[in-house]
C-alpha cells in the first residue's frame, strides 16, 4: 500500500554481526515504515554495509553487556509518531501492511500496541510458538530496564493488533547455540547476583529466563532448582510474571514424563485457573490422561485444546502469554484419533486422522513418532475395527513414503494376511527391508512359498554355498523340503558330492542314490549307494539293506537311505533349530508369513513362545503333520510352564509326559545318552492335591543319568516344597556313583561361605553327615584353619544335602546337639534356576520353614546365613 506523507512509523533496531539476517529483516519491513534507525554495537562483519542499503540513519554504540542501555540509546533517534522495536532476526510479511491504517485510527490516549510474535524453533520452520508482546510505542513513552531480556517500561492505554512479526532467532547452528547460551546465561546469572534486592516478581521473571536458557544449553539438571525457587516466589506473592506460565507448563510436562501424574495434573489445573483462555494446560492434561489410558478424558481435554488453539491462531494479538503447545497440535490430533479408535468411533477417528499429517508443520522425525504411536494402537484393535480402517492405513503408508520415514509394518502385514483383506501391497514395499522383507513382498504379490529362498537363497548357486556353510542339517532339510521335480535339486546335489566336507560328500552321494532309485534309474542308484559307503563308511550299515533288497528285486518303491540317515544324525535334535540361530530371531518369529509349511509355523512358534504364548500355541496347533515334529509336545509343555494357574501347570505335566513317550531322546536332553524308559524307582510321597509351583524336564539343564526321572513336578506344603516323582534313597546313591563319569553342572559351595558360617560356631569337633569326597575336602580345609577336629562320634554335625534331601529333621536333632546345615533355595520367579532342576534334590525349604521345624523339635538357638547365590545355611543348638 502507498504510505502517506505523514511520518507515522519509525523502526528502532540494535544489531551486531547480523549480516546473515539483515537483508531479510530490513527488506521486509521497509515498505511499511517511514524511518529505519539502526544502532550498531560493534559489528565486525558486513552488517553496517548491508544496513546502508535501507537507511542512512546508522549510529554506533559501544557494547557494555547491557541490552537496555543499547536499546534506550537507539530510542533517542526516531522522529515519527510511533516507534516499532524490531530485531535483525525478524521478518514481516504482507499481512503487516494494515498496521499503518490501524495506527492512524488510534485515539490519542493509546500509547502502546501489542503485536503477536511467531517464533520458529527449527530449520524446517515447522515448529512454532506464539506470544503477543509490547512492540509499538508512541515516541518518547517507553524505556527499557535490565541488562538481558530487557523489559519495556511504558504507561498509558494498551491495545492489541493482529500484525504478526516472524522471529528466526531460536534457530541456531551448534556453534551459535553454544555462544548465545553462554553469553545469555552469564548475563542473567550476573544480573541475579548483583540484584539480590530486586523485587520478587522481577527475580521470578529472570529465573524463568534462566530456565529457558538452560534448556537451550541442554543442562536439564539445572532446571528443577530454578523451578522450585520460582514456585516459592509465586506461592509467597500469590502472583507470577507471564513467562512463568510457560516455564511451569514445561515443568508439568516433565513431571508427567517422569511418571508424577498427580503432581503434573495439579500444576496444570493451577495454570488453568491463572489463565483460563490459554490452550497449553489442556494439552498437558491430555498428555496426563493419555499416560493413564483414560480415553474419555483424552477426548475431553484434546477437543478443548484444539478449540482453543484455533482461537489463538485467529486472534494471536490477545495472548501476551507464550502459547507453547501450538507445536503439539499434530500429536493432539493423533491422541484424539486413537482414543476415538479405541472407543470404535470411526467417524471421529477419521476426522482427526485427516488432520494429523499437515506437511507444513511436521518434520520426518515427528512423522515417525506419530506413525509409531498410530501403529502401536492399530495392531491392538479387534479384527472388525482393523478391517474398517484399511483406507487410513494405506494413506498413512503413502505419507510415510513421501517423508522418507521407515517403520516396521510386519504386524500390519500379519493382520492383512490373517483377515484376507484387499490392500494395495505396493504401498508396503518401501518398508519391507532386507532379504526377508523382499521375500515377504513377493509372497504378498505372487502367493508362492518362500521358505527355501529364505534359508538358502534365490538360485541353485546360492543353495549349494549355503548348504556348505550351514552343514549337514541344512543338507537333510534341503533334500526333504525341495520337491523332487525341481530340476535344480539334482544339480545342487551333484555339486555337493564334490564337497571337501566328507560327511556332506558321503551323505550327498546317498541322497543322489535315493533320487535315482525313486526315478527307477537302478544303475545310477547302485553306483551312488556304493560310492556313498566308500566316502563315508559309517553309513554302510544303512546302505547294505537297500543293496540287499535291490538284489532281490529292482523296485523303485524300496525305501532309500534318507530316513535312516535323518534318524541317525538328528535323533536328539530339533531339525535346523541350532542352524537357524544364525538367522534373525525377529524374522524367524514371522517365518509363517512367507511360508505355509508346517516347518515355518513350528520355527515361528519356537521363536515367539516367551513373548507371545497365545500366538505360539495357535501356530503349533495349526501344524497339520504333528508326527513329523518329535519335539512338538515338548514345545507345547513350555507354553504352560511359567503359568501360576494350576490347570496350566497340570497341562504342562501332561504335555511333557506325552513328549517323553513320543520322543525318548527327551529323557536326557543335556547329555543325549539316557533315553526315557519311564523306569525311575520312586516312593509314593505327597498328595496330588498339593499346589504345583514348578513343572519341567530337568534334563534341559542337567541329567537324571537314567535313574532319576527327567519329568519333575515341585509341589508346596506349609512345611516344604517337594518333588514328584519322589525318587528313592538308592536312586540318589546310584546317581552319585554314575555322576563321577560325567562333567555335569554342580551347585557351587565356596570355601569362603563355609568359613564364614563355621567361624560362628562354638564347638571344637564335628562330623560330616554325607559320605562325599567333594564335601569332605571342602570341610577339611576349613576345619584345619579353624582348629575344628573331624570326629566320627562327634555330637556336632555339618551337612550339605540334608535339608534338600531329607523329610524328617527329628533324627538329626535327636542324634546331634548342634549342627550346621547348608542348603539351596531357588529364585522362585525364575523357572530356569538350576536348583529346580538339580536331580538329587527332593525338598526345598525356606528360612521360615526350617526355623519353624527346628523350633517344633525343641531347638533353642537358630541362626541363619544368606550366602553366595542360592546357597544358605542355618546353625542350630539344642
Coordinates of C-alpha atoms in Angstrom, one line a residue, residues 115-669:
X115 CA 1.8 -7.5 18.3
X116 CA 2.0 -11.3 18.0
X117 CA 5.5 -12.7 17.5
X118 CA 5.6 -16.2 16.0
X119 CA 8.8 -17.9 16.9
X120 CA 10.3 -20.5 14.6
X121 CA 12.0 -23.3 16.5
X122 CA 13.6 -25.4 13.8
X123 CA 15.3 -25.2 10.4
X124 CA 12.2 -26.6 8.6
X125 CA 10.1 -23.7 10.0
X126 CA 7.5 -26.2 11.2
X127 CA 7.8 -26.0 15.0
X128 CA 6.5 -22.7 16.3
X129 CA 5.5 -20.8 19.5
X130 CA 3.5 -17.6 19.6
X131 CA 3.0 -14.8 22.1
X132 CA 1.8 -11.2 21.9
X133 CA 4.2 -8.6 23.3
X134 CA 4.5 -4.8 23.5
X135 CA 6.3 -3.8 20.3
X136 CA 4.9 -0.4 19.1
X137 CA 5.0 2.7 21.3
X138 CA 4.3 6.4 21.0
X139 CA 7.6 8.1 20.5
X140 CA 9.1 9.1 23.9
X141 CA 6.8 7.0 26.0
X142 CA 9.0 3.9 26.6
X143 CA 12.3 3.0 28.1
X144 CA 14.0 -0.3 28.8
X145 CA 15.4 -1.8 32.0
X146 CA 17.8 -4.8 32.8
X147 CA 20.9 -5.8 31.1
X148 CA 19.5 -9.0 29.5
X149 CA 16.0 -9.9 28.3
X150 CA 15.3 -6.2 28.7
X151 CA 11.8 -5.2 29.7
X152 CA 9.9 -2.3 28.2
X153 CA 8.6 0.2 30.8
X154 CA 5.6 2.1 29.4
X155 CA 2.5 3.8 30.5
X156 CA -0.8 4.8 29.1
X157 CA -3.5 2.7 27.4
X158 CA -2.7 -0.6 25.7
X159 CA -4.3 -2.2 22.6
X160 CA -3.7 -5.3 20.6
X161 CA -3.2 -5.6 16.9
X162 CA -3.2 -8.7 14.6
X163 CA 0.0 -7.9 12.7
X164 CA 2.5 -10.8 13.1
X165 CA 6.2 -10.5 13.4
X166 CA 8.1 -13.7 12.4
X167 CA 11.1 -14.4 14.6
X168 CA 14.0 -16.7 13.5
X169 CA 16.3 -16.1 16.5
X170 CA 15.7 -19.5 18.1
X171 CA 17.2 -21.4 15.0
X172 CA 20.9 -21.7 15.6
X173 CA 23.9 -23.7 14.4
X174 CA 25.5 -25.7 17.2
X175 CA 28.3 -23.2 17.5
X176 CA 26.0 -20.2 17.6
X177 CA 23.7 -22.0 20.0
X178 CA 26.6 -22.6 22.4
X179 CA 27.8 -19.0 22.0
X180 CA 24.4 -17.5 22.6
X181 CA 23.8 -19.9 25.6
X182 CA 27.0 -19.0 27.3
X183 CA 26.6 -15.2 26.8
X184 CA 22.9 -15.1 27.9
X185 CA 23.4 -17.4 30.9
X186 CA 26.3 -15.4 32.2
X187 CA 24.5 -12.1 31.9
X188 CA 21.3 -13.5 33.7
X189 CA 23.4 -15.0 36.5
X190 CA 25.3 -11.7 36.9
X191 CA 22.0 -9.8 37.0
X192 CA 20.5 -12.2 39.6
X193 CA 23.7 -12.0 41.8
X194 CA 24.0 -8.2 41.5
X195 CA 20.3 -7.6 42.0
X196 CA 19.7 -9.6 45.2
X197 CA 17.3 -6.9 46.4
X198 CA 15.3 -6.7 43.2
X199 CA 11.5 -7.2 43.5
X200 CA 10.5 -10.8 43.8
X201 CA 8.4 -10.8 40.6
X202 CA 11.3 -9.4 38.7
X203 CA 13.5 -12.1 40.1
X204 CA 11.0 -14.7 39.1
X205 CA 11.0 -13.3 35.6
X206 CA 14.8 -13.6 35.3
X207 CA 14.8 -17.1 36.9
X208 CA 12.3 -18.1 34.2
X209 CA 14.6 -16.7 31.5
X210 CA 17.5 -18.6 33.1
X211 CA 15.3 -21.8 32.9
X212 CA 14.7 -21.3 29.2
X213 CA 18.4 -20.6 28.6
X214 CA 19.5 -23.8 30.4
X215 CA 17.1 -25.7 28.1
X216 CA 18.9 -24.2 25.2
X217 CA 22.2 -25.3 26.7
X218 CA 20.9 -28.8 27.4
X219 CA 21.6 -28.6 31.1
X220 CA 18.4 -30.3 32.3
X221 CA 19.9 -30.9 35.7
X222 CA 19.8 -27.1 36.4
X223 CA 16.1 -26.8 35.8
X224 CA 14.4 -28.2 38.9
X225 CA 16.1 -25.9 41.4
X226 CA 15.1 -23.0 39.2
X227 CA 11.5 -24.1 39.1
X228 CA 11.5 -24.7 42.8
X229 CA 12.6 -21.1 43.5
X230 CA 10.1 -19.7 41.0
X231 CA 7.2 -21.6 42.6
X232 CA 8.2 -20.4 46.1
X233 CA 8.0 -16.8 44.9
X234 CA 4.6 -17.5 43.2
X235 CA 3.2 -19.0 46.4
X236 CA 4.5 -16.2 48.6
X237 CA 3.4 -13.4 46.3
X238 CA 0.2 -15.1 45.0
X239 CA 1.0 -13.8 41.5
X240 CA 3.5 -14.5 38.8
X241 CA 5.1 -13.0 35.7
X242 CA 3.7 -14.0 32.3
X243 CA 6.8 -16.0 31.4
X244 CA 6.4 -18.3 34.4
X245 CA 3.3 -19.7 32.8
X246 CA 5.4 -21.2 30.0
X247 CA 8.0 -22.5 32.4
X248 CA 5.5 -24.1 34.7
X249 CA 3.8 -25.7 31.7
X250 CA 7.1 -27.3 30.6
X251 CA 7.7 -28.4 34.1
X252 CA 4.3 -30.1 34.2
X253 CA 5.1 -32.0 31.0
X254 CA 8.4 -33.1 32.6
X255 CA 6.5 -34.3 35.7
X256 CA 4.2 -36.4 33.6
X257 CA 7.1 -37.8 31.6
X258 CA 8.7 -38.9 34.9
X259 CA 5.5 -40.6 36.0
X260 CA 4.4 -38.0 38.6
X261 CA 1.0 -37.7 37.0
X262 CA -0.8 -36.4 40.1
X263 CA 1.6 -33.5 40.6
X264 CA 1.5 -32.8 36.9
X265 CA -2.3 -32.7 36.8
X266 CA -2.3 -30.5 39.9
X267 CA 0.1 -27.9 38.4
X268 CA -1.8 -27.9 35.1
X269 CA -5.1 -27.2 36.8
X270 CA -3.5 -24.4 38.7
X271 CA -2.3 -22.8 35.4
X272 CA -5.9 -23.1 34.0
X273 CA -7.1 -21.0 37.0
X274 CA -4.4 -18.4 36.3
X275 CA -5.1 -18.1 32.6
X276 CA -8.3 -19.9 31.5
X277 CA -8.0 -18.9 27.9
X278 CA -4.6 -20.4 27.4
X279 CA -4.7 -23.8 25.5
X280 CA -1.4 -25.1 26.9
X281 CA -2.7 -26.6 30.1
X282 CA -5.3 -28.6 28.1
X283 CA -2.6 -30.2 26.1
X284 CA -0.7 -31.1 29.3
X285 CA -3.9 -32.7 30.8
X286 CA -4.4 -34.5 27.5
X287 CA -0.8 -36.0 27.9
X288 CA -1.5 -37.0 31.5
X289 CA -4.7 -38.8 30.6
X290 CA -3.0 -40.5 27.6
X291 CA -0.4 -41.9 30.0
X292 CA -3.3 -43.3 32.1
X293 CA -5.2 -44.5 29.1
X294 CA -8.3 -42.6 30.2
X295 CA -9.9 -42.3 26.7
X296 CA -12.9 -40.2 27.7
X297 CA -10.7 -37.7 29.4
X298 CA -8.3 -37.7 26.4
X299 CA -11.2 -36.7 24.2
X300 CA -12.5 -34.1 26.6
X301 CA -9.1 -32.3 27.0
X302 CA -8.0 -32.9 23.5
X303 CA -11.1 -31.4 21.9
X304 CA -10.9 -28.4 24.2
X305 CA -7.2 -27.9 23.4
X306 CA -7.8 -27.8 19.7
X307 CA -10.8 -25.4 20.0
X308 CA -8.6 -23.0 21.9
X309 CA -5.6 -23.4 19.5
X310 CA -8.0 -22.4 16.7
X311 CA -8.9 -19.3 18.6
X312 CA -5.3 -18.4 19.2
X313 CA -4.5 -18.8 15.5
X314 CA -7.3 -16.4 14.6
X315 CA -6.6 -13.9 17.4
X316 CA -2.9 -14.1 18.3
X317 CA -2.7 -10.5 19.4
X318 CA -4.8 -11.3 22.5
X319 CA -2.1 -13.6 24.0
X320 CA 0.7 -12.0 25.9
X321 CA 1.5 -15.4 27.3
X322 CA 3.6 -17.6 25.0
X323 CA 1.5 -20.4 23.5
X324 CA 4.0 -23.2 23.6
X325 CA 1.8 -26.2 22.8
X326 CA 0.8 -25.0 19.4
X327 CA 3.6 -27.2 18.0
X328 CA 2.0 -30.2 19.6
X329 CA -1.2 -29.9 17.6
X330 CA -0.4 -32.9 15.3
X331 CA 0.2 -35.1 18.4
X332 CA -3.1 -33.9 19.9
X333 CA -4.9 -34.9 16.7
X334 CA -3.1 -38.3 16.9
X335 CA -4.0 -39.0 20.5
X336 CA -7.6 -38.0 19.9
X337 CA -7.8 -40.2 16.8
X338 CA -6.5 -43.1 18.7
X339 CA -8.8 -42.5 21.7
X340 CA -11.8 -42.5 19.3
X341 CA -10.5 -45.6 17.6
X342 CA -10.3 -47.4 21.0
X343 CA -13.9 -46.5 21.5
X344 CA -14.8 -47.7 18.0
X345 CA -16.0 -44.2 17.0
X346 CA -14.6 -44.4 13.4
X347 CA -16.2 -41.1 12.3
X348 CA -14.3 -39.0 14.8
X349 CA -11.2 -41.2 14.3
X350 CA -11.2 -40.2 10.7
X351 CA -11.9 -36.6 11.5
X352 CA -8.7 -36.3 13.4
X353 CA -6.7 -38.7 11.4
X354 CA -7.1 -36.4 8.4
X355 CA -5.6 -33.5 10.3
X356 CA -2.5 -35.3 11.7
X357 CA -0.1 -35.1 8.9
X358 CA 0.0 -31.4 8.0
X359 CA 3.0 -31.3 5.8
X360 CA 3.6 -27.6 6.6
X361 CA 4.0 -28.4 10.3
X362 CA 5.9 -31.7 10.5
X363 CA 9.5 -32.9 10.2
X364 CA 10.3 -36.5 9.2
X365 CA 11.3 -37.3 12.8
X366 CA 7.9 -36.1 14.1
X367 CA 6.1 -38.1 11.4
X368 CA 7.9 -41.2 12.5
X369 CA 6.9 -40.6 16.2
X370 CA 3.3 -40.0 15.2
X371 CA 3.2 -43.0 12.9
X372 CA 4.7 -45.3 15.6
X373 CA 2.0 -44.2 18.0
X374 CA -0.7 -44.9 15.5
X375 CA 0.6 -48.3 14.5
X376 CA 1.0 -49.4 18.1
X377 CA -2.7 -48.8 18.7
X378 CA -3.8 -50.1 15.3
X379 CA -2.3 -53.5 15.8
X380 CA -4.2 -53.9 19.1
X381 CA -7.7 -53.2 17.9
X382 CA -10.0 -56.1 17.1
X383 CA -10.3 -57.6 13.7
X384 CA -13.6 -55.9 12.8
X385 CA -12.2 -52.4 13.5
X386 CA -8.9 -53.1 11.8
X387 CA -10.8 -54.2 8.6
X388 CA -12.7 -50.8 8.7
X389 CA -9.5 -48.7 8.7
X390 CA -7.6 -50.2 5.8
X391 CA -8.0 -47.0 3.8
X392 CA -6.4 -44.9 6.6
X393 CA -3.5 -47.4 6.8
X394 CA -2.9 -47.1 3.0
X395 CA -3.0 -43.3 3.4
X396 CA -0.5 -43.5 6.3
X397 CA 1.9 -45.6 4.3
X398 CA 1.7 -43.2 1.4
X399 CA 2.5 -40.3 3.7
X400 CA 5.4 -42.1 5.3
X401 CA 6.9 -42.9 1.9
X402 CA 6.6 -39.2 1.0
X403 CA 8.5 -38.2 4.1
X404 CA 11.1 -41.0 3.7
X405 CA 10.2 -42.5 7.0
X406 CA 11.0 -46.2 7.8
X407 CA 8.7 -48.1 10.1
X408 CA 8.1 -51.8 10.9
X409 CA 5.0 -52.9 9.1
X410 CA 5.2 -56.7 9.8
X411 CA 2.4 -56.6 12.4
X412 CA 0.2 -54.8 9.8
X413 CA 1.0 -57.3 7.2
X414 CA 0.1 -60.1 9.6
X415 CA -3.3 -58.7 10.2
X416 CA -3.9 -58.1 6.4
X417 CA -3.0 -61.7 5.7
X418 CA -5.0 -63.1 8.6
X419 CA -8.1 -61.3 7.6
X420 CA -7.5 -61.8 3.8
X421 CA -8.1 -58.0 3.3
X422 CA -7.9 -56.2 0.0
X423 CA -4.9 -54.0 0.3
X424 CA -2.5 -52.1 -2.0
X425 CA 0.5 -54.2 -1.2
X426 CA 2.8 -51.9 -3.3
X427 CA 2.5 -49.4 -0.5
X428 CA 4.2 -51.9 1.8
X429 CA 7.3 -52.3 -0.4
X430 CA 9.4 -49.3 0.9
X431 CA 9.0 -50.6 4.4
X432 CA 9.9 -54.3 3.8
X433 CA 13.7 -54.2 4.2
X434 CA 16.4 -56.8 3.6
X435 CA 16.1 -60.4 2.3
X436 CA 13.2 -61.3 4.5
X437 CA 11.3 -58.1 3.6
X438 CA 11.9 -58.7 -0.1
X439 CA 10.6 -62.2 0.1
X440 CA 7.5 -61.2 2.1
X441 CA 6.6 -58.6 -0.5
X442 CA 7.0 -61.2 -3.3
X443 CA 4.8 -63.6 -1.3
X444 CA 2.1 -60.9 -1.0
X445 CA 2.3 -60.3 -4.7
X446 CA 2.5 -63.9 -6.1
X447 CA 1.4 -66.1 -3.2
X448 CA 4.3 -68.5 -3.6
X449 CA 6.0 -70.2 -0.7
X450 CA 9.4 -68.6 0.1
X451 CA 10.9 -70.9 2.8
X452 CA 13.7 -72.4 0.6
X453 CA 14.6 -69.0 -0.8
X454 CA 14.8 -67.5 2.7
X455 CA 17.1 -70.2 4.1
X456 CA 19.2 -71.0 1.1
X457 CA 18.9 -68.0 -1.3
X458 CA 17.2 -67.4 -4.7
X459 CA 19.2 -69.7 -7.1
X460 CA 21.0 -73.0 -7.1
X461 CA 24.4 -71.4 -6.9
X462 CA 23.4 -69.8 -3.5
X463 CA 21.7 -73.0 -2.4
X464 CA 24.9 -75.1 -2.7
X465 CA 27.0 -72.4 -0.9
X466 CA 24.5 -72.1 1.9
X467 CA 24.3 -75.8 2.5
X468 CA 28.1 -76.0 2.7
X469 CA 28.0 -73.1 5.2
X470 CA 25.2 -74.4 7.3
X471 CA 26.2 -78.0 7.4
X472 CA 24.7 -81.5 7.5
X473 CA 21.3 -80.5 9.0
X474 CA 20.8 -78.0 6.1
X475 CA 21.6 -80.7 3.6
X476 CA 19.0 -83.0 5.1
X477 CA 16.4 -80.2 5.3
X478 CA 17.1 -79.2 1.8
X479 CA 16.6 -82.7 0.4
X480 CA 13.4 -83.2 2.4
X481 CA 11.8 -79.9 1.5
X482 CA 12.7 -79.2 -2.1
X483 CA 10.4 -81.2 -4.3
X484 CA 11.9 -83.9 -6.5
X485 CA 10.5 -82.3 -9.6
X486 CA 12.6 -79.2 -9.0
X487 CA 15.3 -79.5 -11.7
X488 CA 17.7 -77.5 -9.6
X489 CA 17.6 -80.0 -6.8
X490 CA 19.7 -82.7 -8.5
X491 CA 22.2 -80.2 -9.9
X492 CA 22.8 -78.8 -6.4
X493 CA 23.3 -82.3 -5.0
X494 CA 25.7 -83.1 -7.9
X495 CA 27.9 -80.1 -6.9
X496 CA 27.8 -81.0 -3.3
X497 CA 29.1 -84.6 -3.9
X498 CA 32.4 -82.9 -4.6
X499 CA 32.4 -81.1 -1.2
X500 CA 35.6 -81.1 0.9
X501 CA 33.4 -82.0 3.9
X502 CA 33.5 -85.8 4.0
X503 CA 30.2 -86.1 5.9
X504 CA 28.3 -83.8 3.4
X505 CA 30.1 -85.5 0.5
X506 CA 29.1 -89.0 1.6
X507 CA 25.5 -88.1 2.6
X508 CA 25.0 -86.3 -0.7
X509 CA 26.0 -89.5 -2.6
X510 CA 23.4 -91.4 -0.6
X511 CA 20.7 -88.8 -1.3
X512 CA 21.5 -88.7 -5.0
X513 CA 21.2 -92.5 -5.0
X514 CA 17.8 -92.1 -3.3
X515 CA 16.7 -89.7 -6.1
X516 CA 17.7 -92.1 -8.9
X517 CA 16.1 -95.0 -7.0
X518 CA 12.8 -93.1 -6.9
X519 CA 13.2 -92.5 -10.7
X520 CA 13.8 -96.2 -11.3
X521 CA 17.3 -95.5 -12.6
X522 CA 18.7 -98.5 -10.7
X523 CA 22.1 -98.5 -12.4
X524 CA 23.0 -94.9 -11.2
X525 CA 21.3 -95.6 -7.8
X526 CA 23.5 -98.6 -7.1
X527 CA 26.7 -96.7 -8.2
X528 CA 25.9 -93.8 -5.9
X529 CA 25.0 -96.0 -2.9
X530 CA 28.3 -97.8 -3.3
X531 CA 30.3 -94.6 -3.6
X532 CA 28.4 -93.2 -0.5
X533 CA 29.6 -96.1 1.6
X534 CA 33.2 -95.7 0.3
X535 CA 33.3 -91.9 1.1
X536 CA 31.6 -92.3 4.5
X537 CA 31.9 -95.8 5.8
X538 CA 29.8 -95.1 8.9
X539 CA 26.6 -95.1 6.8
X540 CA 27.4 -98.5 5.2
X541 CA 25.0 -100.2 7.7
X542 CA 22.1 -98.1 6.3
X543 CA 23.0 -98.8 2.7
X544 CA 23.6 -102.6 2.9
X545 CA 19.9 -103.4 3.5
X546 CA 18.9 -101.3 0.4
X547 CA 21.5 -103.1 -1.7
X548 CA 20.3 -106.5 -0.5
X549 CA 16.7 -105.5 -1.3
X550 CA 17.6 -104.4 -4.8
X551 CA 19.5 -107.7 -5.4
X552 CA 16.1 -109.5 -4.7
X553 CA 14.0 -107.1 -6.9
X554 CA 14.7 -103.9 -8.7
X555 CA 11.8 -102.0 -7.1
X556 CA 11.6 -98.1 -7.1
X557 CA 9.4 -98.2 -4.0
X558 CA 12.2 -99.6 -1.9
X559 CA 12.8 -97.1 1.0
X560 CA 16.0 -95.3 0.4
X561 CA 18.7 -94.2 2.9
X562 CA 17.3 -90.7 3.7
X563 CA 15.1 -91.5 6.7
X564 CA 17.7 -93.8 8.3
X565 CA 20.3 -91.0 7.9
X566 CA 17.9 -88.4 9.3
X567 CA 17.2 -90.6 12.4
X568 CA 20.9 -91.4 12.9
X569 CA 22.2 -87.8 12.7
X570 CA 19.3 -85.9 14.2
X571 CA 18.0 -88.4 16.8
X572 CA 18.4 -85.9 19.7
X573 CA 18.0 -82.7 17.8
X574 CA 15.2 -80.5 16.5
X575 CA 15.9 -80.3 12.8
X576 CA 17.5 -76.9 11.9
X577 CA 16.8 -75.3 15.2
X578 CA 20.5 -74.9 16.1
X579 CA 21.4 -73.9 12.5
X580 CA 18.7 -71.2 12.4
X581 CA 20.2 -69.4 15.3
X582 CA 22.4 -67.7 12.7
X583 CA 19.3 -66.0 11.3
X584 CA 17.4 -63.1 12.8
X585 CA 15.2 -64.2 15.7
X586 CA 12.7 -61.4 14.7
X587 CA 12.5 -62.8 11.2
X588 CA 12.2 -66.4 12.3
X589 CA 9.3 -65.4 14.6
X590 CA 7.4 -64.3 11.5
X591 CA 8.5 -67.1 9.1
X592 CA 4.9 -68.3 8.8
X593 CA 4.2 -65.1 6.9
X594 CA 6.4 -66.2 3.9
X595 CA 5.6 -69.9 4.1
X596 CA 2.6 -72.0 4.9
X597 CA 4.7 -75.1 5.6
X598 CA 4.4 -76.8 9.0
X599 CA 8.1 -76.2 9.4
X600 CA 7.7 -72.4 9.1
X601 CA 4.9 -72.5 11.7
X602 CA 7.0 -74.6 14.0
X603 CA 10.0 -72.4 13.8
X604 CA 7.9 -69.2 14.4
X605 CA 6.2 -70.8 17.4
X606 CA 9.5 -71.8 18.9
X607 CA 10.9 -68.3 18.5
X608 CA 8.0 -66.4 20.0
X609 CA 6.9 -68.6 22.8
X610 CA 8.3 -66.4 25.5
X611 CA 6.9 -63.2 24.0
X612 CA 3.5 -64.4 22.8
X613 CA 2.4 -67.7 24.2
X614 CA -1.1 -67.4 22.7
X615 CA 0.3 -67.0 19.1
X616 CA 2.8 -69.7 19.7
X617 CA 0.1 -72.1 20.7
X618 CA -2.0 -71.1 17.7
X619 CA 0.9 -71.9 15.3
X620 CA 1.7 -75.2 17.0
X621 CA -2.0 -76.2 16.8
X622 CA -2.2 -75.3 13.1
X623 CA 0.6 -77.8 12.2
X624 CA -1.0 -80.5 10.0
X625 CA 1.5 -83.3 10.3
X626 CA 2.3 -83.2 14.0
X627 CA 4.1 -86.6 14.0
X628 CA 6.9 -85.0 11.9
X629 CA 8.0 -82.9 14.9
X630 CA 9.3 -85.1 17.6
X631 CA 9.8 -82.1 20.0
X632 CA 6.3 -80.6 19.4
X633 CA 4.7 -81.8 22.6
X634 CA 7.8 -80.6 24.5
X635 CA 7.2 -77.1 23.0
X636 CA 3.6 -77.3 23.9
X637 CA 4.6 -78.0 27.5
X638 CA 6.9 -75.0 27.6
X639 CA 4.0 -72.7 26.8
X640 CA 2.4 -73.6 30.2
X641 CA 5.4 -74.0 32.4
X642 CA 5.6 -70.3 33.6
X643 CA 1.9 -70.1 34.4
X644 CA 0.7 -69.7 38.0
X645 CA -2.6 -71.3 37.1
X646 CA -2.9 -74.9 38.4
X647 CA -4.7 -76.1 35.3
X648 CA -2.0 -74.8 33.0
X649 CA 0.7 -76.4 35.2
X650 CA -1.2 -79.7 35.0
X651 CA -1.3 -79.3 31.2
X652 CA 2.5 -78.7 31.2
X653 CA 3.0 -82.0 33.0
X654 CA 0.7 -83.9 30.6
X655 CA 2.5 -82.5 27.6
X656 CA 5.9 -83.2 29.0
X657 CA 4.8 -86.8 29.6
X658 CA 3.5 -87.1 26.1
X659 CA 6.7 -85.6 24.7
X660 CA 8.8 -88.1 26.5
X661 CA 6.7 -91.1 25.4
X662 CA 6.8 -89.8 21.8
X663 CA 10.5 -89.0 21.7
X664 CA 12.6 -91.0 24.2
X665 CA 15.6 -88.7 23.4
X666 CA 13.9 -86.1 25.5
X667 CA 14.8 -88.2 28.5
X668 CA 18.3 -86.8 28.5
X669 CA 18.4 -83.5 26.6

